[in-house]
GROMACS .gro file of C-alpha atoms in nm:
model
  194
    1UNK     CA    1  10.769  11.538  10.750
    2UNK     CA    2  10.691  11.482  11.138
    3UNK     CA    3  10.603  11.170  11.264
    4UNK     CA    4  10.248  11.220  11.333
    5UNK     CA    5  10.209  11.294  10.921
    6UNK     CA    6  10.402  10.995  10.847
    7UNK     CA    7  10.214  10.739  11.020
    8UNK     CA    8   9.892  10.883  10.895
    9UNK     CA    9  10.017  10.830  10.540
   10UNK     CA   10  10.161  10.501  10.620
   11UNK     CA   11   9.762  10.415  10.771
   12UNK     CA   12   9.629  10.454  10.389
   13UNK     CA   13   9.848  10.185  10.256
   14UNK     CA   14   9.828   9.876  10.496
   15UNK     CA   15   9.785   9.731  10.869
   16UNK     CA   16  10.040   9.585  11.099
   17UNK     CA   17   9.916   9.325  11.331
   18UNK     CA   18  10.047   9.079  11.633
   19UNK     CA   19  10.009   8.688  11.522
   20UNK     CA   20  10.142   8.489  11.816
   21UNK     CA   21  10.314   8.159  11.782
   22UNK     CA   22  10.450   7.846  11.935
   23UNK     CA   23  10.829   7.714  11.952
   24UNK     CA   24  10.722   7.347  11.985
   25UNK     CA   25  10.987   7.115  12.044
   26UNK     CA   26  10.951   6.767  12.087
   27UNK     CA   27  11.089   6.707  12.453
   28UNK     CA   28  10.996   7.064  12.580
   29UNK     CA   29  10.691   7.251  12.669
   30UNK     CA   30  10.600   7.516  12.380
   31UNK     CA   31  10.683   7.834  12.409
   32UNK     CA   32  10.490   8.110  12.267
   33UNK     CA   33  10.627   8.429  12.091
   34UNK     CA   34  10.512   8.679  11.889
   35UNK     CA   35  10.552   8.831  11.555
   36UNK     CA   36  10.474   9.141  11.380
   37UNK     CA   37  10.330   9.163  11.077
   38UNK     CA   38  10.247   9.411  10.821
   39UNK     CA   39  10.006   9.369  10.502
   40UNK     CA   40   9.964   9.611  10.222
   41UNK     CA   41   9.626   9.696  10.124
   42UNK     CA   42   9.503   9.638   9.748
   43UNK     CA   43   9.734   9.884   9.502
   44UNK     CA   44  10.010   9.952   9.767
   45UNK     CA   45  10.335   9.724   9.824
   46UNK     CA   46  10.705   9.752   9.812
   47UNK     CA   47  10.860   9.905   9.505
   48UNK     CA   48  11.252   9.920   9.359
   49UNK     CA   49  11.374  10.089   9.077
   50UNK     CA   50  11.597   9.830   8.838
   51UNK     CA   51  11.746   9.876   8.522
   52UNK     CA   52  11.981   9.659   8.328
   53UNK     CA   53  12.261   9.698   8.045
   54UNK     CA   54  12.117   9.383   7.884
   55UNK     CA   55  11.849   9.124   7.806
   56UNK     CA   56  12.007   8.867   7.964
   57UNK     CA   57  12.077   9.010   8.287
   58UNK     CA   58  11.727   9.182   8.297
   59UNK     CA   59  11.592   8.782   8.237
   60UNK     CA   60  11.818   8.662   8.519
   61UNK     CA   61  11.657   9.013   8.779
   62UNK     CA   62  11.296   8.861   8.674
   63UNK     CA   63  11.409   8.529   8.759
   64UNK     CA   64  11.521   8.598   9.063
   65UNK     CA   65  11.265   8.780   9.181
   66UNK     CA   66  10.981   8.555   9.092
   67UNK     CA   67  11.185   8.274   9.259
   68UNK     CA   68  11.183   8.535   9.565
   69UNK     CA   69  10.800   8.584   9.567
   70UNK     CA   70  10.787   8.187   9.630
   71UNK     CA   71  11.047   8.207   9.947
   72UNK     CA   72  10.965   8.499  10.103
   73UNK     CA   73  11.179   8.798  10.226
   74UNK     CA   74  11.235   8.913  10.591
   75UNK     CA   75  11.187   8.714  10.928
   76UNK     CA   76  10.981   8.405  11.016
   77UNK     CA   77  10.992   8.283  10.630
   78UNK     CA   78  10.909   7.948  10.780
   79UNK     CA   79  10.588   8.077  10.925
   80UNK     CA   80  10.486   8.148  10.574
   81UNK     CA   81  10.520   8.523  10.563
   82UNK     CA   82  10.717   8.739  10.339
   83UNK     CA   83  10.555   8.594  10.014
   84UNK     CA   84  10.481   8.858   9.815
   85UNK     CA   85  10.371   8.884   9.410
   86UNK     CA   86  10.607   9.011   9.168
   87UNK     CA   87  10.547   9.287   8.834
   88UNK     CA   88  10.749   9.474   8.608
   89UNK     CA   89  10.625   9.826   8.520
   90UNK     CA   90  10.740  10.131   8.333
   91UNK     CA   91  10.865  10.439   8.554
   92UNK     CA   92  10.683  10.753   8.535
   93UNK     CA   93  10.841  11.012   8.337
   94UNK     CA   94  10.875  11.255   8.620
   95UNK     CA   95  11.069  11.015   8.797
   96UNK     CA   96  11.299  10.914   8.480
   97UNK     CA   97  11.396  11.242   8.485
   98UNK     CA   98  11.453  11.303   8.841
   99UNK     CA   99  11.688  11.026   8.867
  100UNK     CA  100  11.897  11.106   8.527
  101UNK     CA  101  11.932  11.439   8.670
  102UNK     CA  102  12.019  11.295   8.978
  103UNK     CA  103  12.430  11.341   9.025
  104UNK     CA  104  12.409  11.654   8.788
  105UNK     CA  105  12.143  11.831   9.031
  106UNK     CA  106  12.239  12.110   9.259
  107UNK     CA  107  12.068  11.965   9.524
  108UNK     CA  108  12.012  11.543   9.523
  109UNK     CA  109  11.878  11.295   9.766
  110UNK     CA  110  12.026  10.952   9.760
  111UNK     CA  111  11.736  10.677   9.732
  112UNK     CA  112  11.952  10.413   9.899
  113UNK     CA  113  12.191  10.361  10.205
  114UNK     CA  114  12.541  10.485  10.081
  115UNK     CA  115  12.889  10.605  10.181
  116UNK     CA  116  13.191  10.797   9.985
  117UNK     CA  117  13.505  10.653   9.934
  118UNK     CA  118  13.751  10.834  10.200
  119UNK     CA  119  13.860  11.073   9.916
  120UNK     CA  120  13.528  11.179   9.822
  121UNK     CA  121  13.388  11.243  10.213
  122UNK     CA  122  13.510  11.622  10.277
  123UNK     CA  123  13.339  11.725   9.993
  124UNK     CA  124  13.020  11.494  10.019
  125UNK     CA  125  12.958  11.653  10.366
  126UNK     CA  126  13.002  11.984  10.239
  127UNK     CA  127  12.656  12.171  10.220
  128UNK     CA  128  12.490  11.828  10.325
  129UNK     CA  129  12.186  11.724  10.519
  130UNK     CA  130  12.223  11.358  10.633
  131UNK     CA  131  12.157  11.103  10.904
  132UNK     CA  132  12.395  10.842  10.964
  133UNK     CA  133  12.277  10.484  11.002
  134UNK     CA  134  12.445  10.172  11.129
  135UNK     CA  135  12.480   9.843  10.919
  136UNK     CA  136  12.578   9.529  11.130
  137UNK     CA  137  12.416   9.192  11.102
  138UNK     CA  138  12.512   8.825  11.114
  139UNK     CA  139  12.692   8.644  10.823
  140UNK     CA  140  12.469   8.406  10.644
  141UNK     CA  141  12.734   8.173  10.476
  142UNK     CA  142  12.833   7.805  10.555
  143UNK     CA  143  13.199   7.844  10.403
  144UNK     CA  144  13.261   8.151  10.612
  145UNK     CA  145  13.330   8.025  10.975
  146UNK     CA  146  13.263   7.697  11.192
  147UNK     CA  147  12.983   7.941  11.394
  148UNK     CA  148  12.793   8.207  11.323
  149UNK     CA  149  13.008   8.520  11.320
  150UNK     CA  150  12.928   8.905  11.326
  151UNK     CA  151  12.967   9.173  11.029
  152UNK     CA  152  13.177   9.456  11.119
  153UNK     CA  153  12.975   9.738  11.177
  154UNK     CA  154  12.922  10.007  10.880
  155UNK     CA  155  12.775  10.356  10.967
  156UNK     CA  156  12.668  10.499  10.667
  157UNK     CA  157  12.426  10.764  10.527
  158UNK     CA  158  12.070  10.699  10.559
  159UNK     CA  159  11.864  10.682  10.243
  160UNK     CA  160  11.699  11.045  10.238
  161UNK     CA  161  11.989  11.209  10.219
  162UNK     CA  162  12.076  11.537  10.113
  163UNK     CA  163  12.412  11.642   9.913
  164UNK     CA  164  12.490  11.934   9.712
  165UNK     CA  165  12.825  11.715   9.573
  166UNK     CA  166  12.783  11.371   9.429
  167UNK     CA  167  12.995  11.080   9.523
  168UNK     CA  168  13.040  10.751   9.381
  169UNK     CA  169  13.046  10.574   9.697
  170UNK     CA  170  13.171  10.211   9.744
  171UNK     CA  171  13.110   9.843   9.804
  172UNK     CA  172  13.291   9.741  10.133
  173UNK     CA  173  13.443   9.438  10.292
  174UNK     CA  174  13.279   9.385  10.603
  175UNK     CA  175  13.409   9.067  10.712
  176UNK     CA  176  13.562   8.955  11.020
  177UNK     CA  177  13.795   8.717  10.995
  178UNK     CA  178  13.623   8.452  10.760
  179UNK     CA  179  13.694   8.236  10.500
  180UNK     CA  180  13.630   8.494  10.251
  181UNK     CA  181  13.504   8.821  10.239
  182UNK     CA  182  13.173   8.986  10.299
  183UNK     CA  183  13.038   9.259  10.068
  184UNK     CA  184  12.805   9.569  10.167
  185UNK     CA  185  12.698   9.758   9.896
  186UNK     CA  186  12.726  10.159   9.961
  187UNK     CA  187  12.667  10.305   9.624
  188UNK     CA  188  12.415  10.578   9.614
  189UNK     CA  189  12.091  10.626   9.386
  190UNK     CA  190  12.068  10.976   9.320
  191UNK     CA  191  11.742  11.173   9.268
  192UNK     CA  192  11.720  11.530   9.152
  193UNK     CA  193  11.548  11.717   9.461
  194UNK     CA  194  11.338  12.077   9.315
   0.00000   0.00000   0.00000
């Protein structure tokens, strides 16, 4: 898809917008900055495909996720954006299918970041159509260090993928130095592509 196509389809579903806001301090002069925002129109939103071995844990997922809608996800939480409402529905059959086909497909598009284990990547690449992305970030833990410390970086593939072979993938350690480690999840989501 070229850009051009992709921003007209992303038009349909919401509108981003500039909301500009003040730092105020109380011995300082405020200082204004600006955030982006982005709202969903009516019927469109964020989706993720979930499914769980058990009752419990699919209690504990719903849980969570309603106790998310409250907080908020992404930046400027404080500024009371990010709230969002949560649902549960049933996945189309089309897509059911698609994604239990997904490994055993000739060709497959992971949904989700992801990177093989070193023994799987000759024959991951093999055949493949990928982009690689990098994963870096902050760590977000009191235990972990006195001051804020950096994530080693991760390049992995972008979700979008192509691969004729499946891989399993991996969760990494992408701590620096810390008090204990610091997970990044790299297991793909395969989806049958026709």
């Amino acid at each position: 898809m070229d850009p051009e196509s992709a921003a007209e389809k992303l038009a349909h579903i919401g509108r981003s917008s500039i909301r500009t806001l003040a730092h105020v301090s109380g011995e300082e002069d405020s200082v204004p900055y600006q955030v982006g925002k982005y709202q969903f129109y009516k019927g469109c939103g964020l989706y993720f495909i979930a499914a769980c071995a058990d009752a419990a844990v699919t209690d504990f997922l719903t849980k969570l996720m309603t106790s998310l809608s409250f907080t908020g996800i992404g930046g400027k939480r404080t500024a009371r954006l990010g709230k969002f409402t949560f649902s549960i529905t049933d996945a189309d059959q089309g897509l059911t299918n698609a994604l239990e086909q997904g490994a055993k497909a000739a060709q497959k598009m992971t949904l989700s970041v992801s990177l093989p284990k070193d023994h799987e990547m000759k024959s991951a690449i093999g055949g493949a159509s990928y982009s690689l992305i990098r994963r870096s970030g902050f760590v977000a833990s009191y235990t972990y260090a006195k001051t804020y410390r950096k994530k080693n970086d991760l390049y992995v593939f972008q979700a979008g993928s192509c691969f004729e072979s499946a891989f399993c993938g991996d969760v990494y350690d992408v701590s620096s130095g810390g008090a204990h480690p610091i997970y990044r999840y790299a297991i793909p989501m395969f989806i049958a592509v026709r």
